[in-house]
Every structure is written in structure tokens, then in C-alpha cells.
Coordinates of C-alpha atoms in Angstrom, one line a residue:
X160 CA 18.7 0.0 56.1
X161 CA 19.2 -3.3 54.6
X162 CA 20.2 -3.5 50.9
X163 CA 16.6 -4.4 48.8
X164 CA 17.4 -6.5 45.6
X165 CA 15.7 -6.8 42.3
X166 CA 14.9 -9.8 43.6
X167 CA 13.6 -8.5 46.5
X168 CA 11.1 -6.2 44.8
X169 CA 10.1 -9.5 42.5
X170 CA 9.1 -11.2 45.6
X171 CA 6.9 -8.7 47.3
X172 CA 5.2 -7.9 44.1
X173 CA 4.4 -12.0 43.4
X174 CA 3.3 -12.4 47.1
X175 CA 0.8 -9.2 46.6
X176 CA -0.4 -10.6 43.3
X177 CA -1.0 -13.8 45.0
X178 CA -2.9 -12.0 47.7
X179 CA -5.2 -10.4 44.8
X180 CA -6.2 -14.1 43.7
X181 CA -3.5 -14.9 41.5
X182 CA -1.7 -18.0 40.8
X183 CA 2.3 -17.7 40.8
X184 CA 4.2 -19.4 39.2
X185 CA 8.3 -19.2 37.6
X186 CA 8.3 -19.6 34.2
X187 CA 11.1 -22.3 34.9
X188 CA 8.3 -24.5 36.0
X189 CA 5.9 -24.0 33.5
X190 CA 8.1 -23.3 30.3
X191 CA 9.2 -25.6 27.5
X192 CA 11.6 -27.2 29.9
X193 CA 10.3 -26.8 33.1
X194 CA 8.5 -29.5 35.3
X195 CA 5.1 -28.8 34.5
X196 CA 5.6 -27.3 31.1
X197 CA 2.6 -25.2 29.6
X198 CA 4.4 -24.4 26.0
X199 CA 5.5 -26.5 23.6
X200 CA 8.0 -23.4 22.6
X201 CA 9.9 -20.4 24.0
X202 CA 8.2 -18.5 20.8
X203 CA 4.4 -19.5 22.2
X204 CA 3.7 -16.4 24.3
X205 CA -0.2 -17.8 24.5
X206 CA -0.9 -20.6 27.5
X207 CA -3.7 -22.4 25.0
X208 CA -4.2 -25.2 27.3
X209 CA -5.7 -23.0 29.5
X210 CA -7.0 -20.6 26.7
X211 CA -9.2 -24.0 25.4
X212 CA -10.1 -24.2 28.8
X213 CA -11.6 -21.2 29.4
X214 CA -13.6 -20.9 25.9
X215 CA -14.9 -24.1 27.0
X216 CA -16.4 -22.8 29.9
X217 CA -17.4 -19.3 29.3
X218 CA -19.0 -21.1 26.2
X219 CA -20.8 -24.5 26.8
X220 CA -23.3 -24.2 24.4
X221 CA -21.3 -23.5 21.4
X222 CA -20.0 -26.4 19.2
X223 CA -16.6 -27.7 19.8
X224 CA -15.3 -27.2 16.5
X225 CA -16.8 -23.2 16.8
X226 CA -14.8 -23.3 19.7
X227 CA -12.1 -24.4 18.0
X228 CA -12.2 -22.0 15.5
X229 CA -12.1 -18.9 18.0
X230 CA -9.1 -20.3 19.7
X231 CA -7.5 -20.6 15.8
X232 CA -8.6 -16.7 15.5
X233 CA -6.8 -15.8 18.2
X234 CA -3.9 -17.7 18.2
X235 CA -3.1 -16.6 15.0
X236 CA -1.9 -13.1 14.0
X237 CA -3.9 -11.8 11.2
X238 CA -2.3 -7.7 11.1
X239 CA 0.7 -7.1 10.0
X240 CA 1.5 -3.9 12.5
X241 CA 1.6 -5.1 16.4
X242 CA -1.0 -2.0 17.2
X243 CA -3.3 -3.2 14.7
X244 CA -3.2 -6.5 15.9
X245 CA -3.7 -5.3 19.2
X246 CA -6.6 -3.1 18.5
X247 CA -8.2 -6.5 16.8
X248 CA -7.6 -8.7 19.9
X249 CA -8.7 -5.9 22.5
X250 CA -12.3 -5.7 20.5
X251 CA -12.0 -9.9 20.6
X252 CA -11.3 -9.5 24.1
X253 CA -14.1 -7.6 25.2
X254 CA -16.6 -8.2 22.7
X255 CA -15.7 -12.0 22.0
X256 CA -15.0 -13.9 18.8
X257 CA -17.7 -14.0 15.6
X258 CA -17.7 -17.8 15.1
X259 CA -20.5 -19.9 12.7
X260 CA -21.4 -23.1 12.8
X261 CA -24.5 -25.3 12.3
X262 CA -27.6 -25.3 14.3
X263 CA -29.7 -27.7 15.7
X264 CA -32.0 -27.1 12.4
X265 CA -29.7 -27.6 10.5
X266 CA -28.9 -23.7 9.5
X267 CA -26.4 -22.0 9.7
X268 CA -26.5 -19.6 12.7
X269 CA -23.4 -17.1 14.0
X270 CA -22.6 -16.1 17.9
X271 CA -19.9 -15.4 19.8
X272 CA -16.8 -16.8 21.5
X273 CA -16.0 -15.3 25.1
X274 CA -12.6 -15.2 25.8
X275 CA -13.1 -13.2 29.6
X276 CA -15.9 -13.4 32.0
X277 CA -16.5 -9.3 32.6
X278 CA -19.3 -10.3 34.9
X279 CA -17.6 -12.6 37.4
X280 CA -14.4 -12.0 38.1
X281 CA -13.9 -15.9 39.5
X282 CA -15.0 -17.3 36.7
X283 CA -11.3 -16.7 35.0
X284 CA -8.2 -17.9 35.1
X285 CA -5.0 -15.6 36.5
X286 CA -2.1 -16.3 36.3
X287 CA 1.1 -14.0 37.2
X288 CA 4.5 -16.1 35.9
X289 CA 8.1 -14.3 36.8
X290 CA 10.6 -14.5 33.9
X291 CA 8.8 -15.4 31.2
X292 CA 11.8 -16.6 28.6
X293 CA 10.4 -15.5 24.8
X294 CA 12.6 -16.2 22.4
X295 CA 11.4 -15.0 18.6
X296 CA 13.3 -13.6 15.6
X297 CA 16.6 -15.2 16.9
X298 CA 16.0 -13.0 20.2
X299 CA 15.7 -14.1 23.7
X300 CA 14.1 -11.8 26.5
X301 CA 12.8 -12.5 30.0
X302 CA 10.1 -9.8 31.1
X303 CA 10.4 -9.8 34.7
X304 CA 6.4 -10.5 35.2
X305 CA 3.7 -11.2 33.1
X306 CA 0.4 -11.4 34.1
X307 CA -2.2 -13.9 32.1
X308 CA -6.1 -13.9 32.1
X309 CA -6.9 -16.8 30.8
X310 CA -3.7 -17.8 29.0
X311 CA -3.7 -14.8 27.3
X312 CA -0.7 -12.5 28.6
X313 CA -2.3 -9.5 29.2
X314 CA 0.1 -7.3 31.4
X315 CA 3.9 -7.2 31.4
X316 CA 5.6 -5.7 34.6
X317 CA 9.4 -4.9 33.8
X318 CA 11.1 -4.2 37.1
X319 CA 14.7 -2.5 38.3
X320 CA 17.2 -2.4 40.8
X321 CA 16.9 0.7 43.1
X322 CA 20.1 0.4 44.4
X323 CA 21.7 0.6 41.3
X324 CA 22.9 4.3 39.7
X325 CA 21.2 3.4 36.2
X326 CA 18.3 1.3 37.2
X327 CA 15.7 4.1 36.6
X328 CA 12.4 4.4 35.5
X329 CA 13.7 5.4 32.5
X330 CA 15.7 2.0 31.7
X331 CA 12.8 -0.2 32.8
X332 CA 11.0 1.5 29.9
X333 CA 13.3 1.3 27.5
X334 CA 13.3 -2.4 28.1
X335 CA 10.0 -2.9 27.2
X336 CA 10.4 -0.7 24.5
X337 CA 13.2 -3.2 23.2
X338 CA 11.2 -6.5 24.5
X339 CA 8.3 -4.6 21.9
X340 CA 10.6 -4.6 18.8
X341 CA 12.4 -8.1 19.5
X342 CA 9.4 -10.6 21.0
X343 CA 6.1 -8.5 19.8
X344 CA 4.1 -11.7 20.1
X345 CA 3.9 -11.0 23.6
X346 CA 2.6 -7.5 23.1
X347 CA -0.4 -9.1 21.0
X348 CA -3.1 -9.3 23.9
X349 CA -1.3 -6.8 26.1
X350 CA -3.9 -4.7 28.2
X351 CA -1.3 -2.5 30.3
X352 CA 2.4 -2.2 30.6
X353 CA 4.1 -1.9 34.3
X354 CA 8.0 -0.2 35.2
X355 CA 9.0 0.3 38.6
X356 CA 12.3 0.5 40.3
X357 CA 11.1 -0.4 43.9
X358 CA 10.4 2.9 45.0
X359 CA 8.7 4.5 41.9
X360 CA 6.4 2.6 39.8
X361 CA 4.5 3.8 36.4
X362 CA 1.1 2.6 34.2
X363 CA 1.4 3.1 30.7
X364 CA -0.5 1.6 27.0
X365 CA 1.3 0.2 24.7
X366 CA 2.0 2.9 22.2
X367 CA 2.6 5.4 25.2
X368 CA 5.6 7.2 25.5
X369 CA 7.7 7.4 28.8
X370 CA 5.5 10.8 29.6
X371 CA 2.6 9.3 29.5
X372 CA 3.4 6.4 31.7
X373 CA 1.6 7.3 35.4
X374 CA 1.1 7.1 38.4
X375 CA -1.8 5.0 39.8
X376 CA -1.9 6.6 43.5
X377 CA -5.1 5.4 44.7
X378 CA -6.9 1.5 45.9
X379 CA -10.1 2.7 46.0
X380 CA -10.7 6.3 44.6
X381 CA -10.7 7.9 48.3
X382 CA -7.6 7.6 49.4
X383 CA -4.6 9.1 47.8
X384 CA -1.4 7.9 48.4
X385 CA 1.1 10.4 49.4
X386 CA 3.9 11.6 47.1
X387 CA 7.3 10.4 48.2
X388 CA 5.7 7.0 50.0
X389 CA 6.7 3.4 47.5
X390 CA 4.6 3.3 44.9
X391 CA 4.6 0.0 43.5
X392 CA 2.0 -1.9 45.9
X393 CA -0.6 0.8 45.4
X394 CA -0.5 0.4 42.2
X395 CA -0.5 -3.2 42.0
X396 CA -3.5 -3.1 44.2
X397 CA -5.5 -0.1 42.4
X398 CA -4.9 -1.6 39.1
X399 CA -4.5 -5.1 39.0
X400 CA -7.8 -6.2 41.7
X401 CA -9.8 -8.8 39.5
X402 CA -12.7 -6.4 39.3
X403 CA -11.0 -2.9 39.0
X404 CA -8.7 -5.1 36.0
X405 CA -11.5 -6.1 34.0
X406 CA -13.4 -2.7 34.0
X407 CA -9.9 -1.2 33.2
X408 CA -9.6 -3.4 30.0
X409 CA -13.3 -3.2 29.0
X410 CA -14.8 0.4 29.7
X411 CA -11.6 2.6 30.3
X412 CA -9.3 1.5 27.4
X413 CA -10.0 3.7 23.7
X414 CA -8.2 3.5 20.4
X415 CA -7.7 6.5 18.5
X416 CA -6.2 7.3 15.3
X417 CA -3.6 10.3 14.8
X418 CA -1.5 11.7 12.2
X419 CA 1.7 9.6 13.7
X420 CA -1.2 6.7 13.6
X421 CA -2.7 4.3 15.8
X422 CA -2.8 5.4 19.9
X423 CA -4.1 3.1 22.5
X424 CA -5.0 5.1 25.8
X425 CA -5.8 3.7 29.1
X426 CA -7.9 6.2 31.8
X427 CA -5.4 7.4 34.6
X428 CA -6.3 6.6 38.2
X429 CA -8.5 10.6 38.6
X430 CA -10.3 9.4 35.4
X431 CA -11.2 5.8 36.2
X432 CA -12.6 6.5 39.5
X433 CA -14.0 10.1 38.5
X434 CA -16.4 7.8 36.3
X435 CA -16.7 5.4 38.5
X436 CA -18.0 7.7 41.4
X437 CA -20.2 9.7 38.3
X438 CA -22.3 6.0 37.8
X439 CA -22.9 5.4 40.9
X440 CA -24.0 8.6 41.4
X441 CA -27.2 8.0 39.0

């Protein structure tokens, strides 16, 4: 049985994004110093060219400067936990951004900013870049894949070795745990957090714990994927389709406060399609 790499694993997974309608890319291209650079910094995590892109057009009749303002809101942290700011983009994400500006009449008038078109999936932007170089608080990481809606980085896949003795679930968490605490600015728009070591592959929020990292074993709520089969491509599939994404983000993703404070959970793959199956039932 030929010898799979890290590298190997990397590939497959950009190909099968790229099948789902993604644009990939190599952060080598489209960093600071790449070819066709899309950040002026290794500390922007946030693609705004094609952030003011996108509130352009999800947004035409809105002002530019209102526009303008949105992108500002987001762009900027406001909380001083990574949770907490979280929690305040997630409602900006799926709710949009509260912007005024002056109308036609000369009054004042208030709307909002769409960041994400939840209604058609093609009128976004997706973007999937492999190692993405951050570099913030005098630390430089390089999350194997991170996936963008829009410029926004929305989901970071971390990704191991399987032929290596401690590449394990287990360490692939750990690294995000540690990408977290050194480069958080990449965590501030996060939807979902990926691990997989080629064979095994795990969903999990952002304040989850390694237990509550899961499985995703099903495409399209019927059929379950057998235990013991490769996991990662299901899951890819099941979670990361345009449409199944979206609804993921919007309608199956709570915040919840506890006595340890502030929990964001994300349905498993029984609940999302349990739901799913109990709508289109009525």
C-alpha cells in the first residue's frame, strides 16, 4: 500500500473542495508576498478586497459610505474575549450589519449590511487557501486550510500525517487549540473548526472540547457512512456543500451561556438532518 503524505491528504481535500464550487488557491500566491497578493500583511486574516466586493453586491442600494462603514464594523474587533467577538460577528453574519445614513429625503433612515447571500448560494464568494501564514503577537502559524465566504475566513481545517506514530486526532486539535491562543484574529468569523489525520476526521465549534468534536457520517441524511471506512471526504461533502454550509451557519449554530461562560454549539450530523427531514415533512 503506497505511503499517503500529509501532503497527500492536502491535495485530495483541495481537489474535493474545488469539486464543491470552491476556488483554490496557496496562500503563497495570494499572501503579502505572493504573485497575486490579497493582504497587505501576514496579521490581516480578512480578504477585504473581496469582502468590499461582496457588500457591494449583496447591497446595491445602500450608500457607499454605509457600505463603508459595515466593512469598518467588521474589520475591526470591538470585544475584548475571542468568544464574545465571535458571538457578535456570527449575529453580523447572519443577520447583517445595522448601518445609517441619509435618505433620499434627506432623513436619516437605518438598514442593513449583508455580508452572506443565505438565499443563493452562487451569489458568494468561496474561497479555500492551503497554508494560510498568520503571523500576530510575534507568532507565526500556518493552518493547513482555511476556507473563506466572502473574505471572511470562516472554517479552518488542521490536517495530520497518518503514517506518523503521533499525528493523531488528538494533536491536530491541540494545534488549533494553540493556533486559537497565538493568531485569534483568525478565529474572529470562524463558523466550524476541522481535524483529520487522513483516515479519521472530526467537526467541532470553537469553544468545543476534543469530546465534542464529531463525526459528520452522512452527505445527504440517508446514507450513513460505515464506521471504519475514511472519513474525511464525507465530511467535507456533508458539511462544507454551499447550501448544507450556509444553513449550518445560520439555522443550526446557538450560543449559550454557562457557568465556565460563553459556549458556541453547532447541530451534529443526526440533528441537522433530523430537522431538516422534520420541515420538510410539514
Amino acid at each position: 500500500m503506497p505511503f499517503i503524505t500529509e501532503a497527500d491528504i492536502e491535495a485530495a481535500l483541495l481537489e474535493q473542495l474545488t469539486s464543491l464550487g470552491f476556488t483554490c488557491q496557496s496562500d503563497s500566491i495570494t499572501g503579502p508576498d505572493g504573485s497575486a497578493p490579497e493582504r497587505e500583511a501576514y496579521s490581516d486574516t480578512i480578504l477585504v478586497g473581496r469582502l468590499r466586493e461582496a457588500i457591494a453586491r449583496l447591497n446595491p442600494a445602500i450608500p457607499d459610505e454605509a457600505r463603508e462603514d459595515a466593512l469598518k464594523k467588521i474589520i475591526a474587533s470591538e470585544k475584548p474575549s475571542l468568544i464574545e467577538e465571535n458571538r457578535r460577528l456570527h449575529q453580523a453574519l447572519c443577520e447583517g450589519v445595522k448601518v445609517e445614513f441619509y435618505g433620499d429625503d434627506g432623513m436619516i433612515k437605518g438598514d442593513l449590511v449583508r455580508l452572506i447571500d443565505f438565499d443563493d448560494a452562487a451569489a458568494n464568494d468561496w474561497l479555500a487557501l492551503n497554508q494560510f501564514t498568520v503571523i500576530e503577537g510575534g507568532y507565526n502559524r500556518r493552518p493547513d486550510v482555511v476556507v473563506f465566504i466572502n473574505g471572511l475566513p470562516i472554517g479552518v481545517i488542521e490536517l495530520k500525517n497518518p503514517g506518523t506514530e503521533t499525528a493523531t486526532l488528538t494533536g491536530a486539535y491541540n494545534q488549533l487549540q494553540t493556533y486559537k491562543a497565538q493568531v485569534p484574529s483568525l478565529f474572529r468569523t470562524n463558523a466550524v473548526l476541522v481535524t483529520s489525520d487522513g483516515l479519521l476526521a472530526r467537526i467541532g465549534s470553537l469553544t468545543a472540547n476534543e469530546e465534542r468534536f464529531m463525526p459528520w457520517r452522512t452527505t445527504d441524511g440517508v446514507a450513513i457512512a460505515a464506521k471504519g471506512l475514511p472519513e474525511l471526504a464525507t465530511l467535507i461533502e456533508g458539511v462544507f456543500e454551499k447550501r448544507r454550509f450556509l444553513e449550518l451557519i445560520r439555522d443550526f449554530t446557538v450560543f449559550g451561556n454557562t457557568d465556565s461562560g460563553t459556549v458556541k454549539i453547532i447541530a451534529g450530523y443526526h440533528q441537522f438532518h433530523a430537522v431538516k427531514r422534520a420541515v420538510a415533512a410539514t
